[in-house]
Coordinates of C-alpha atoms and ligand atoms in Angstrom, one line a residue:
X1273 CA -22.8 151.1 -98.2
X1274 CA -22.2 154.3 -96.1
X1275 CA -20.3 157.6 -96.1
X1276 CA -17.2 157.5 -93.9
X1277 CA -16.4 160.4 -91.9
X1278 CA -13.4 160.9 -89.3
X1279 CA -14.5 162.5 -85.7
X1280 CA -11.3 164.6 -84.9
X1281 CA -12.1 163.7 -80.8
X1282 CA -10.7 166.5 -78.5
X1283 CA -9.6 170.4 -78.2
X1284 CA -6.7 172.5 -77.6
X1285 CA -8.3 173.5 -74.5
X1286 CA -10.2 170.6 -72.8
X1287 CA -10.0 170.5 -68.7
X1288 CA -6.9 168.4 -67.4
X1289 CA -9.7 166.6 -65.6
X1290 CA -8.4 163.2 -66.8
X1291 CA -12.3 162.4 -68.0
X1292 CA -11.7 162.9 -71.5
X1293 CA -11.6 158.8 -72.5
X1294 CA -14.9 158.5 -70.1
X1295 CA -16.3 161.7 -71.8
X1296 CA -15.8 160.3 -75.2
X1297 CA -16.6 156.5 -74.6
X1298 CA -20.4 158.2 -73.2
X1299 CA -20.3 159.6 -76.6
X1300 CA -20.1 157.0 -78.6
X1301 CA -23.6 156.2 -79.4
X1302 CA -23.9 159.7 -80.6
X1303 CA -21.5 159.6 -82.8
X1304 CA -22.7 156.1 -84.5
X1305 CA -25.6 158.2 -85.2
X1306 CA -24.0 160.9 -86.9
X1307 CA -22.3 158.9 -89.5
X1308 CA -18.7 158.8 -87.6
X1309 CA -17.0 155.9 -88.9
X1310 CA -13.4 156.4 -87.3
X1311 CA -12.2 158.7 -84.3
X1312 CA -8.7 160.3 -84.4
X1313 CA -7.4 160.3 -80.7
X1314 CA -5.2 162.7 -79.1
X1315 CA -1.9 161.6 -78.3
X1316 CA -2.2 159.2 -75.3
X1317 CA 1.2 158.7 -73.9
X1318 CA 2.4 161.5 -70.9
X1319 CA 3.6 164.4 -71.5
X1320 CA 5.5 167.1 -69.5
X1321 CA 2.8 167.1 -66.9
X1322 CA -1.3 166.6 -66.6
X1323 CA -1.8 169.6 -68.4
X1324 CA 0.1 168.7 -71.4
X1325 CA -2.2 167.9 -74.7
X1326 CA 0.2 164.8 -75.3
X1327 CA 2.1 166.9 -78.1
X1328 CA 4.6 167.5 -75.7
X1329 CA 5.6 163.9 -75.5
X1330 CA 7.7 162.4 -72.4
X1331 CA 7.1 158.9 -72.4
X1332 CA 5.4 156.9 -74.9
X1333 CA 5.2 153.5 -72.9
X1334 CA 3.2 155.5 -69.9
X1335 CA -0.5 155.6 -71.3
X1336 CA -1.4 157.2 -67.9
X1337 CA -0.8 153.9 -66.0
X1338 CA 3.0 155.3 -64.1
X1339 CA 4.1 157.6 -61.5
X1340 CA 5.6 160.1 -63.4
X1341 CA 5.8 164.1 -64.1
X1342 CA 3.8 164.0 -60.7
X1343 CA 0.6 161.7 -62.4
X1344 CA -0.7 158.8 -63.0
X1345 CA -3.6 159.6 -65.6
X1346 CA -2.9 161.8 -68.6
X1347 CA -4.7 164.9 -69.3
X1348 CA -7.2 162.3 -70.9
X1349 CA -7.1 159.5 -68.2
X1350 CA -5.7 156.1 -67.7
X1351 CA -4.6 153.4 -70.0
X1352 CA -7.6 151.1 -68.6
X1353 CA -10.1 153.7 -69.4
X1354 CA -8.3 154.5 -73.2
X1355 CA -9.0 150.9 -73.6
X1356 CA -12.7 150.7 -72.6
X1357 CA -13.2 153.2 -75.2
X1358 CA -11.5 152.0 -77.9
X1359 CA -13.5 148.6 -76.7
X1360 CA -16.7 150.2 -77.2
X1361 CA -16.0 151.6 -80.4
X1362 CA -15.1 149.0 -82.0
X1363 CA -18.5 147.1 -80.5
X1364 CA -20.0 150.2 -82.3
X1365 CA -18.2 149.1 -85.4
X1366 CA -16.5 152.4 -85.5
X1367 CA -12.6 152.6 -86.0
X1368 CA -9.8 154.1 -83.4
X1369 CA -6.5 156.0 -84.9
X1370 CA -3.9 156.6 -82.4
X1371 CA -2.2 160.1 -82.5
X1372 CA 1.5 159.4 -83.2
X1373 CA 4.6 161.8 -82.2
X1374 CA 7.7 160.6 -83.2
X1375 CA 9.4 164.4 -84.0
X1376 CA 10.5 165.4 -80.3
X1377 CA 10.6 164.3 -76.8
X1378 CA 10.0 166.9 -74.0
X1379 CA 10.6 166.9 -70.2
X1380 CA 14.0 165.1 -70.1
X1381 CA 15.0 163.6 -66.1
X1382 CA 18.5 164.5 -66.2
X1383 CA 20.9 166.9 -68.0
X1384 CA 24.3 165.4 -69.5
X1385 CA 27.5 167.0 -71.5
X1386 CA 28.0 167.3 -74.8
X1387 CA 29.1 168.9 -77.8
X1388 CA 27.1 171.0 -79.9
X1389 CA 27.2 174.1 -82.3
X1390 CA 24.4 176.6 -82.1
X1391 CA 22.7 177.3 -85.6
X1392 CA 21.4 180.3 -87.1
X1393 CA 17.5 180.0 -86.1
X1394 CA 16.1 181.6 -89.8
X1395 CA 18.9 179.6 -91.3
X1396 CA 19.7 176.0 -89.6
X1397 CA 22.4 175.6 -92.3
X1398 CA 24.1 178.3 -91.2
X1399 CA 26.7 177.7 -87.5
X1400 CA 26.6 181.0 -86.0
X1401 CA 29.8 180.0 -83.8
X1402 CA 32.6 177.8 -83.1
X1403 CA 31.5 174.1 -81.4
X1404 CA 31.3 173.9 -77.6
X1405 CA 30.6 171.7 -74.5
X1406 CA 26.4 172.4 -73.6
X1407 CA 24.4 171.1 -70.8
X1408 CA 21.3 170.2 -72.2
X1409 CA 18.2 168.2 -71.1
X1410 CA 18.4 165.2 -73.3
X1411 CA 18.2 161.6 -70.8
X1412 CA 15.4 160.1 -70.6
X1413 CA 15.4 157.4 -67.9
X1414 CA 11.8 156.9 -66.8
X1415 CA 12.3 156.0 -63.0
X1416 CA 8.7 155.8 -62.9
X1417 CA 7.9 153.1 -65.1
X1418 CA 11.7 151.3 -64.9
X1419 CA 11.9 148.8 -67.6
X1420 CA 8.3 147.9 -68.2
X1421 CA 7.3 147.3 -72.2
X1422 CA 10.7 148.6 -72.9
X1423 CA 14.5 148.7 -71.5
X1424 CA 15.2 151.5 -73.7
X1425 CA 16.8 154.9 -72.1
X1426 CA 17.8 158.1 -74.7
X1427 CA 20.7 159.9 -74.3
X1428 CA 22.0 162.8 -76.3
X1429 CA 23.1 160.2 -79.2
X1430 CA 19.5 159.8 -79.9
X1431 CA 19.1 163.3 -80.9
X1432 CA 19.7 165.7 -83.8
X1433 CA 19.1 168.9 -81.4
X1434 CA 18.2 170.8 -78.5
X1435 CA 16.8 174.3 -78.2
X1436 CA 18.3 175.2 -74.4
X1437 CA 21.9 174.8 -72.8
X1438 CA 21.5 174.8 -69.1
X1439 CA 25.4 175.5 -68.4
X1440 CA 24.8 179.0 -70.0
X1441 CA 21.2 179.3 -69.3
X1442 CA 20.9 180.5 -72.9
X1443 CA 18.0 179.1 -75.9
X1444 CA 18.9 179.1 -79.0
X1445 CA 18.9 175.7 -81.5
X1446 CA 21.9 173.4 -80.9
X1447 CA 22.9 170.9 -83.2
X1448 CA 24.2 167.6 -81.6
X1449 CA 27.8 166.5 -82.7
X1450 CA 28.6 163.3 -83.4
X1451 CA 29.5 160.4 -85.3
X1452 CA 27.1 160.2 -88.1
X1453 CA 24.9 162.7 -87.0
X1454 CA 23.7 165.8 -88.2
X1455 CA 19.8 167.0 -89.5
X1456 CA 17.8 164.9 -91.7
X1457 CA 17.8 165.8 -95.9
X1458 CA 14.2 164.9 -96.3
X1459 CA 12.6 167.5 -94.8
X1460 CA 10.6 170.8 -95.4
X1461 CA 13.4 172.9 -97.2
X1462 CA 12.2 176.3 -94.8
X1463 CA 14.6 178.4 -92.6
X1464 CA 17.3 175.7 -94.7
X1465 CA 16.6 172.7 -93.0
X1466 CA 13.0 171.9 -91.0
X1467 CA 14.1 169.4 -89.2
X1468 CA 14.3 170.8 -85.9
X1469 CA 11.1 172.3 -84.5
X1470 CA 10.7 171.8 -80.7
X1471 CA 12.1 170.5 -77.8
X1472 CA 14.7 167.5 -78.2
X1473 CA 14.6 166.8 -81.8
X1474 CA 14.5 162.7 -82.4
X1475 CA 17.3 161.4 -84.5
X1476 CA 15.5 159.3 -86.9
X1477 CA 18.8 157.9 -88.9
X1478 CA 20.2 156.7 -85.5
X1479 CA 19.7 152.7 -85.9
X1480 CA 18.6 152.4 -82.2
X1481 CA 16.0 154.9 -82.2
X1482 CA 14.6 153.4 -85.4
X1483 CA 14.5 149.8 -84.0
X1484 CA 13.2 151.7 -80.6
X1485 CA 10.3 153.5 -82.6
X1486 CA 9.2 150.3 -84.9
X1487 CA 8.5 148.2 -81.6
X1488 CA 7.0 150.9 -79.8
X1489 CA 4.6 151.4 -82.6
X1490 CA 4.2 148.0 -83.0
X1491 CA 3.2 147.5 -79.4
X1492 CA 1.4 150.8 -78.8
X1493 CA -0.9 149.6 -81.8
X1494 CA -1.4 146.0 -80.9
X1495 CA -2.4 146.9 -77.2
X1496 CA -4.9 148.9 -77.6
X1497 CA -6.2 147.6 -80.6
X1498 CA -5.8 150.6 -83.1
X1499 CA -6.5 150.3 -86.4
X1500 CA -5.0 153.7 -88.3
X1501 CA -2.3 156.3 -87.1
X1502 CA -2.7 160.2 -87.4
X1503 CA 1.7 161.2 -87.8
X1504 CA 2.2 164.4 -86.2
X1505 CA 4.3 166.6 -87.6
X1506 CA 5.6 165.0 -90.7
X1507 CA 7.0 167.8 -92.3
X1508 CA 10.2 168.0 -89.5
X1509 CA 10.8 164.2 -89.8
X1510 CA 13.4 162.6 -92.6
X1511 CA 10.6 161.2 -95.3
X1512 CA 12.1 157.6 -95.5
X1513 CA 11.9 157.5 -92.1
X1514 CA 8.6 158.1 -92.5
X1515 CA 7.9 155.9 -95.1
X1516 CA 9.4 152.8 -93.3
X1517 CA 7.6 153.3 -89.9
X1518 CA 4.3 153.0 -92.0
X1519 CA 5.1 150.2 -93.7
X1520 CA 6.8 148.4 -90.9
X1521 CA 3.2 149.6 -88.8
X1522 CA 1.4 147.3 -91.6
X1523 CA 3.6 144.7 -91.3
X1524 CA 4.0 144.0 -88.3
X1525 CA 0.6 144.4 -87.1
X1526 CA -2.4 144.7 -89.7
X1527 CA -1.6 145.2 -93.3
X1528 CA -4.9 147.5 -93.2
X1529 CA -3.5 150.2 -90.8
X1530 CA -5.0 153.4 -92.2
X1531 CA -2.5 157.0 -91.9
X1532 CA -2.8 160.1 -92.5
X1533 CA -0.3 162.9 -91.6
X1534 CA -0.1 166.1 -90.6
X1535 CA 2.3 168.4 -93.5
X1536 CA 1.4 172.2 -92.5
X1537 CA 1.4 173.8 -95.3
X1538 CA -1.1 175.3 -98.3
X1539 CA 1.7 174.7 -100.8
X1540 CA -0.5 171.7 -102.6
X1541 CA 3.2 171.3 -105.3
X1542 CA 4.7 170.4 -102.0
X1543 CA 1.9 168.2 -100.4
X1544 CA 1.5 166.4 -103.8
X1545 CA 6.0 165.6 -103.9
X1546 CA 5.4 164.4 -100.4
X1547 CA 2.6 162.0 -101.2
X1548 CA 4.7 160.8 -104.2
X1549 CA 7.9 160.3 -102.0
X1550 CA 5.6 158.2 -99.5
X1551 CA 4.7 156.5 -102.9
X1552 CA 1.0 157.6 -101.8
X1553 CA 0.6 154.6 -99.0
X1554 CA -1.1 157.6 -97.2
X1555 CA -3.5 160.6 -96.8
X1556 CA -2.8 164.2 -95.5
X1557 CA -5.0 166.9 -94.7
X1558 CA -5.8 169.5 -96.7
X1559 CA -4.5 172.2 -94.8
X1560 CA -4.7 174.7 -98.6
X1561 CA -8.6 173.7 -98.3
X1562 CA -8.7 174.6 -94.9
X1563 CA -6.6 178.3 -95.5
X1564 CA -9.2 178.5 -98.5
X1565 CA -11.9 178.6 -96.2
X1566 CA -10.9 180.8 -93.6
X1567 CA -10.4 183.3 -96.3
X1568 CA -13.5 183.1 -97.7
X1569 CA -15.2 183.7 -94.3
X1570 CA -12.9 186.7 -93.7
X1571 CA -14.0 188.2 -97.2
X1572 CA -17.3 187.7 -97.2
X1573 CA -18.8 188.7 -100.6
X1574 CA -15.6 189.6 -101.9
X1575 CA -14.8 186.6 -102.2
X1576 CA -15.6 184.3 -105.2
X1577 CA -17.0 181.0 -104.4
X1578 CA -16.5 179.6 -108.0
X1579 CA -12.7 179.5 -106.5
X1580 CA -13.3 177.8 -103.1
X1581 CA -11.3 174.3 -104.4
X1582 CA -8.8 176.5 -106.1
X1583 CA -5.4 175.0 -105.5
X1584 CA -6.8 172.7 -102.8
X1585 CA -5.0 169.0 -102.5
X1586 CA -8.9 167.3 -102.7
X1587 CA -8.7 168.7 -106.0
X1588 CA -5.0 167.9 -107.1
X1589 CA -5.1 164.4 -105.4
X1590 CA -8.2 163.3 -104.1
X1591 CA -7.4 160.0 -103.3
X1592 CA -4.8 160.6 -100.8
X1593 CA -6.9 163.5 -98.4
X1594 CA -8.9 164.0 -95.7
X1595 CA -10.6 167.4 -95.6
X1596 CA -11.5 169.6 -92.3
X1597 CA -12.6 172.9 -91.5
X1598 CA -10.3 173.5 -88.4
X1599 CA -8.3 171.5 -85.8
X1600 CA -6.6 172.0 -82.3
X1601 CA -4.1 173.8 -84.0
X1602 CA -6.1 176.4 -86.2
X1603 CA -8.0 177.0 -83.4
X1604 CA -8.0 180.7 -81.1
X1605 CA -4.8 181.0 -79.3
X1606 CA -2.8 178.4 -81.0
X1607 CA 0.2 178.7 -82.8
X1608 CA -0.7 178.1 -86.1
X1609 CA -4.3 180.1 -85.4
X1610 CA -6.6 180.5 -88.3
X1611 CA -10.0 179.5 -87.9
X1612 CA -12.9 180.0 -89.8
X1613 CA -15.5 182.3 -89.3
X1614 CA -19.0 181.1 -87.5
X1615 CA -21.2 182.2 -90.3
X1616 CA -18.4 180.5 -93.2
X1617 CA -18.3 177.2 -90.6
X1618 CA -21.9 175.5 -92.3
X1619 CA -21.0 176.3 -95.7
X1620 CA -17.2 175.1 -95.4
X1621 CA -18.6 171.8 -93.4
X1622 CA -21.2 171.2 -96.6
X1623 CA -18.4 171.5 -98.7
X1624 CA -16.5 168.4 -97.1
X1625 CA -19.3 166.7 -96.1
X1626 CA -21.6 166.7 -98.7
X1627 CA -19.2 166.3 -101.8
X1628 CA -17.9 163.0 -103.4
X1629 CA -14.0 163.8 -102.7
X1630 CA -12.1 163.6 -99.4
X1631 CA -11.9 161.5 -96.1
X1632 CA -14.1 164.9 -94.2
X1633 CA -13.2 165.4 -90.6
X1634 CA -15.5 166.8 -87.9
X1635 CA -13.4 168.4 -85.3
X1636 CA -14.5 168.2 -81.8
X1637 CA -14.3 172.2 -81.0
X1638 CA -16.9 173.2 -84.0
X1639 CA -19.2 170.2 -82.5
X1640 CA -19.4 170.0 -78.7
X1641 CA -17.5 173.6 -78.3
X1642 CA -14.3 174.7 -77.4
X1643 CA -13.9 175.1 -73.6
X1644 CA -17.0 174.4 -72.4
X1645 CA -18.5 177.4 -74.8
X1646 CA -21.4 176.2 -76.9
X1647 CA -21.2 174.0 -80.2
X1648 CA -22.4 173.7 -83.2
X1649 CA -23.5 170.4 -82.2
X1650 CA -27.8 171.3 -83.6
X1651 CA -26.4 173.4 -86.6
X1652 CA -24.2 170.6 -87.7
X1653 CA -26.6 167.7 -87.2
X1654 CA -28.4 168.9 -90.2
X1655 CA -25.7 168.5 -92.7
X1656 CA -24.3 164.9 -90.6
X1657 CA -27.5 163.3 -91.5
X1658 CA -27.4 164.4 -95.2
X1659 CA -24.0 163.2 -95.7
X1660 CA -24.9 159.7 -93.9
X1661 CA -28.4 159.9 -95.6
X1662 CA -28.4 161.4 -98.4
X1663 CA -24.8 162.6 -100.2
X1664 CA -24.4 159.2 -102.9
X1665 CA -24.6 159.1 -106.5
X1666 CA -22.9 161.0 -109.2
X1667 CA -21.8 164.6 -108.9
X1668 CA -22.5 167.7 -110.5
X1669 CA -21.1 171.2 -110.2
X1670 CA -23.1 174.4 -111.1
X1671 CA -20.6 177.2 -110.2
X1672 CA -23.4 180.1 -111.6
X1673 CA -22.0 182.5 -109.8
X1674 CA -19.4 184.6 -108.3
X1675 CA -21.2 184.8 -105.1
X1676 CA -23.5 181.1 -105.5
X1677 CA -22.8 177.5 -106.3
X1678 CA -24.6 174.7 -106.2
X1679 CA -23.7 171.1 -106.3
X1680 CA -26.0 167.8 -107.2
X1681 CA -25.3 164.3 -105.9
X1682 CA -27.7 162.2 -108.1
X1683 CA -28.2 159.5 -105.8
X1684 CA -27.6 155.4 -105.6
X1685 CA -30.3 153.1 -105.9
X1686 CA -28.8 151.0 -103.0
X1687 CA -29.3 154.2 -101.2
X1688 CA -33.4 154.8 -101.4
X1689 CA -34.3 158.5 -101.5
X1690 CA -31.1 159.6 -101.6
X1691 CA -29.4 162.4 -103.9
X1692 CA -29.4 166.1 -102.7
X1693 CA -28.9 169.8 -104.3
X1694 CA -26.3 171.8 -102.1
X1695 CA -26.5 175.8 -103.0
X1696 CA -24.5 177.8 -101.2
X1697 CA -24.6 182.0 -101.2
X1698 CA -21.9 184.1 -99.5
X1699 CA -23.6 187.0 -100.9
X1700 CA -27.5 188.3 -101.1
X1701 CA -30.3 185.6 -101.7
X1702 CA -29.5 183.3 -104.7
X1703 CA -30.6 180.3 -106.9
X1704 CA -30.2 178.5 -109.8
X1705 CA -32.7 176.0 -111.8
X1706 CA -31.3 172.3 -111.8
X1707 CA -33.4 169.5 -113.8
X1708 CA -32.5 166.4 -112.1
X1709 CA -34.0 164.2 -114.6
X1710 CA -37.5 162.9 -115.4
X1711 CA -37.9 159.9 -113.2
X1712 CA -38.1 162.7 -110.6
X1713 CA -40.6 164.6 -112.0
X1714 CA -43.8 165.6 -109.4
X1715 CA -41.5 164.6 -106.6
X1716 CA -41.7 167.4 -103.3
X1717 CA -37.9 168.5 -102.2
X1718 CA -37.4 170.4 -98.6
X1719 CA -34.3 172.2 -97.6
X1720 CA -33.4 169.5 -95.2
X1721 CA -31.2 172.5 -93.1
X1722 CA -34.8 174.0 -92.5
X1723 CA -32.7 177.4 -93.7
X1724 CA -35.7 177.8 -96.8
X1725 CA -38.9 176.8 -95.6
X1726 CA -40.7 176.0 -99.1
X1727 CA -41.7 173.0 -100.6
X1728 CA -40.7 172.3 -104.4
X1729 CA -42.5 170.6 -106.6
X1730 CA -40.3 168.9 -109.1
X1731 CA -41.4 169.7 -113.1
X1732 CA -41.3 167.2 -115.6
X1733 CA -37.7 167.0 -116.2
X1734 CA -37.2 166.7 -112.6
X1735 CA -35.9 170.5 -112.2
X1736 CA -36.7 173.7 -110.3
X1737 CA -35.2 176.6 -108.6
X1738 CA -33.3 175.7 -105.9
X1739 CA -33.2 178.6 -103.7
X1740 CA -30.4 179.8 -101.0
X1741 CA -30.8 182.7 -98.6
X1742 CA -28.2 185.3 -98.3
X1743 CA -24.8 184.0 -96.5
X1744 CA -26.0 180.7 -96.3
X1745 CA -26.8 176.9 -97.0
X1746 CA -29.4 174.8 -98.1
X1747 CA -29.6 171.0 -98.4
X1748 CA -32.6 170.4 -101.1
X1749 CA -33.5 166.7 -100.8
X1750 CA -36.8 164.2 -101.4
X1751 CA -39.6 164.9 -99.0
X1752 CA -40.1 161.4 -97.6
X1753 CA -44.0 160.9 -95.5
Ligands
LIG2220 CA1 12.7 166.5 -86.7

């Protein structure tokens, strides 16, 4: 029996170096030692050119093996080298998701003419003028790759929208006429209709595209040998859609394929309607969790910690989550920037590490550094090893205080010497007396962390103060010679 935990494996800002799959397959022992179970990959396929993260997908068949957008490799590297690693973590026993971005398409070879009706940005409801012809960058013919893996070219049909008409030279968001066509429903109700977000929007109800996408998937997975998906974007793509590419994912390849998506928002009503309409055959994460924490390190002691899972999905649902502290996207300089403060980063990683609910994921910036400035790779190493080692058993909550909590796993015999207090302080030194019970009494407990430097010596119901310094954690567990 051991504690999963998801390795979120790159950064916004990594070098286009094309080393990234070498980088992480040397990692991989590593890892296995720090408890990571599964490790969610960027998005392989290439995008608009080397530099390109992946989000910004071109081609979904060219996993850095074509001539095209002036590269063979990807950012990451070549498809040989995505499948050595993938290889050697499964030899580890560790599990590979594939990052999946079915929303948009960028980088388009050739223009073509069609009609369209710009819509009001803030409103996509609302047509801010009569129809008209448009040049936009919508086919997609590949002459890199030809008709390897797939035949398939996209034209404007295959779209719901485009954000640039190159006959006018003017941006804006045009909506693709057509038979049939128009934005998806089931989708995020802001600015009227979230269906468009970037680049060429994919038309999911077009019957081509969705026979296109289930035999990509089906291939992309079975290739490489992935066993979950990561969905990008889910909150722009029509939620039956959605629903059907998962389960045609787990039927056509492994009934076991693990997914969890990616719905940005802290609206946990809204997370909880979109688990229910994907009749909960997934996870997302907890992006309110995540907002919860960054305010809490911006607060400092004004904040109350007794609060910290307040309107949090691990708390509404915690069956269907996986928790994190940031991402590529919270991070400095991205869009949807919002990361957590240093001295708030051990306390919010105790909180999803140590605890019984949630999927936790360690992103790759807070552990090796975001680029090439130092990690927290010694800091978090601490806590890693009491959630592999230690975090089992029954759980306890003693919110004492406005400014301190403390949390008790109680340990599993199958686990021997396992069972920890967590106390956390985002204010002046604090503590609280726990009795554990009185098999433990006379027992020695060290602050595993090293933050407290003590040793406790268990009473006969098991209990004693278990101290916190100020702003800080502490990992009380069984002294073991
Ligand atoms: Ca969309």
């Amino acid at each position: 029996m051991n504690n999963g935990l998801l390795f979120q494996g790159f950064e916004w800002e990594l070098p286009a170096d094309s080393k990234h799959w070498e980088r992480l397959t040397g990692a991989v022992p590593q890892l296995k030692d720090i408890g990571v179970s599964g490790i969610w990959l960027p998005p392989a396929y290439k995008g608009t050119s080397v530099f390109d993260t992946g989000y910004s997908a071109y081609d979904l068949y060219d996993i850095g093996e074509f001539e095209q957008k002036d590269t063979v490799a990807t950012k990451y590297g070549t498809a040989d080298e995505l499948q050595t690693l993938i290889d050697t973590l499964h030899e580890h026993g560790m599990r590979a998701y594939a990052d999946v971005v079915l929303n948009h398409k960028a980088g388009a070879d050739e223009t073509e003419k069609f009609m369209a009706v710009p819509v009001d940005p803030d409103n996509r409801s609302e047509e801010l003028s009569e129809a008209r012809e448009i040049e936009g960058w919508t086919k997609f013919t590949y002459p890199g790759r030809g008709d390897q893996y797939s035949s398939f070219k996209w034209n404007f049909n295959h779209f719901t929208a485009i954000d640039f008409d190159q006959a006018s030279g003017e941006s804006g968001i045009y909506r693709i006429l057509g038979d049939n066509k128009g934005f998806a429903v089931a989708v995020d109700p802001e600015y009227g209709n979230y269906d468009y977000l970037m680049h060429a929007d994919v038309d999911t109800a077009h019957p081509d595209v969705r026979e296109e996408l289930f035999s990509w998937g089906e291939w992309y997975l079975k290739r490489f040998g992935f066993d979950g998906i990561r969905l990008d974007a889910v909150k722009h793509i029509d939620e039956p859609f959605m629903r059907e590419f998962i389960e045609q994912m787990r039927a056509r390849v492994n009934e076991d394929i693990y997914a969890v998506g990616e719905y940005w928002t802290s609206d946990v009503e809204r997370m909880r309607q979109y688990l229910d309409s994907m009749q909960f055959h997934m996870q997302l994460f907890d992006v309110a969790l995540h907002f919860n924490f960054q305010r809490a390190g911006m607060e400092g002691e004004a904040f109350d910690l007794r609060t910290i899972f307040d309107n949090t999905l691990v708390k509404a649902n915690p069956l269907n989550v996986v928790t994190f502290v940031d991402n590529h996207d919270s991070q400095p300089g991205q869009a949807l920037e919002s990361f957590v403060d240093d001295w708030f980063k051990p306390l919010a990683y105790a909180l999803i590490l140590l605890r019984h609910d949630g999927y936790p994921c360690l992103f790759y910036g807070d552990y090796y550094g975001i680029e090439g400035g130092e990690g927290k790779e010694d800091l978090l190493n601490h806590l890693l090893y009491a959630r592999k080692e230690k975090a089992y058993g029954p759980e306890e909550d003693y919110f004492f205080d406005e400014n301190a909590i403390a949390f008790v796993r109680k340990g599993d015999m199958e686990v021997p010497h396992s069972g920890l207090v967590c106390v956390l302080s985002n204010g002046a030194e604090n503590g609280t007396y726990i009795a554990l019970g009185a098999d433990r009494a006379g027992q020695t407990w060290i602050d595993m962390t090293g933050n407290r430097g003590e040793e406790l010596t268990l009473d006969e119901e098991g209990g004693a103060d278990f101290l916190v310094n100020g702003g800080s954690v502490s990992v009380w567990v069984e002294k073991v010679e």
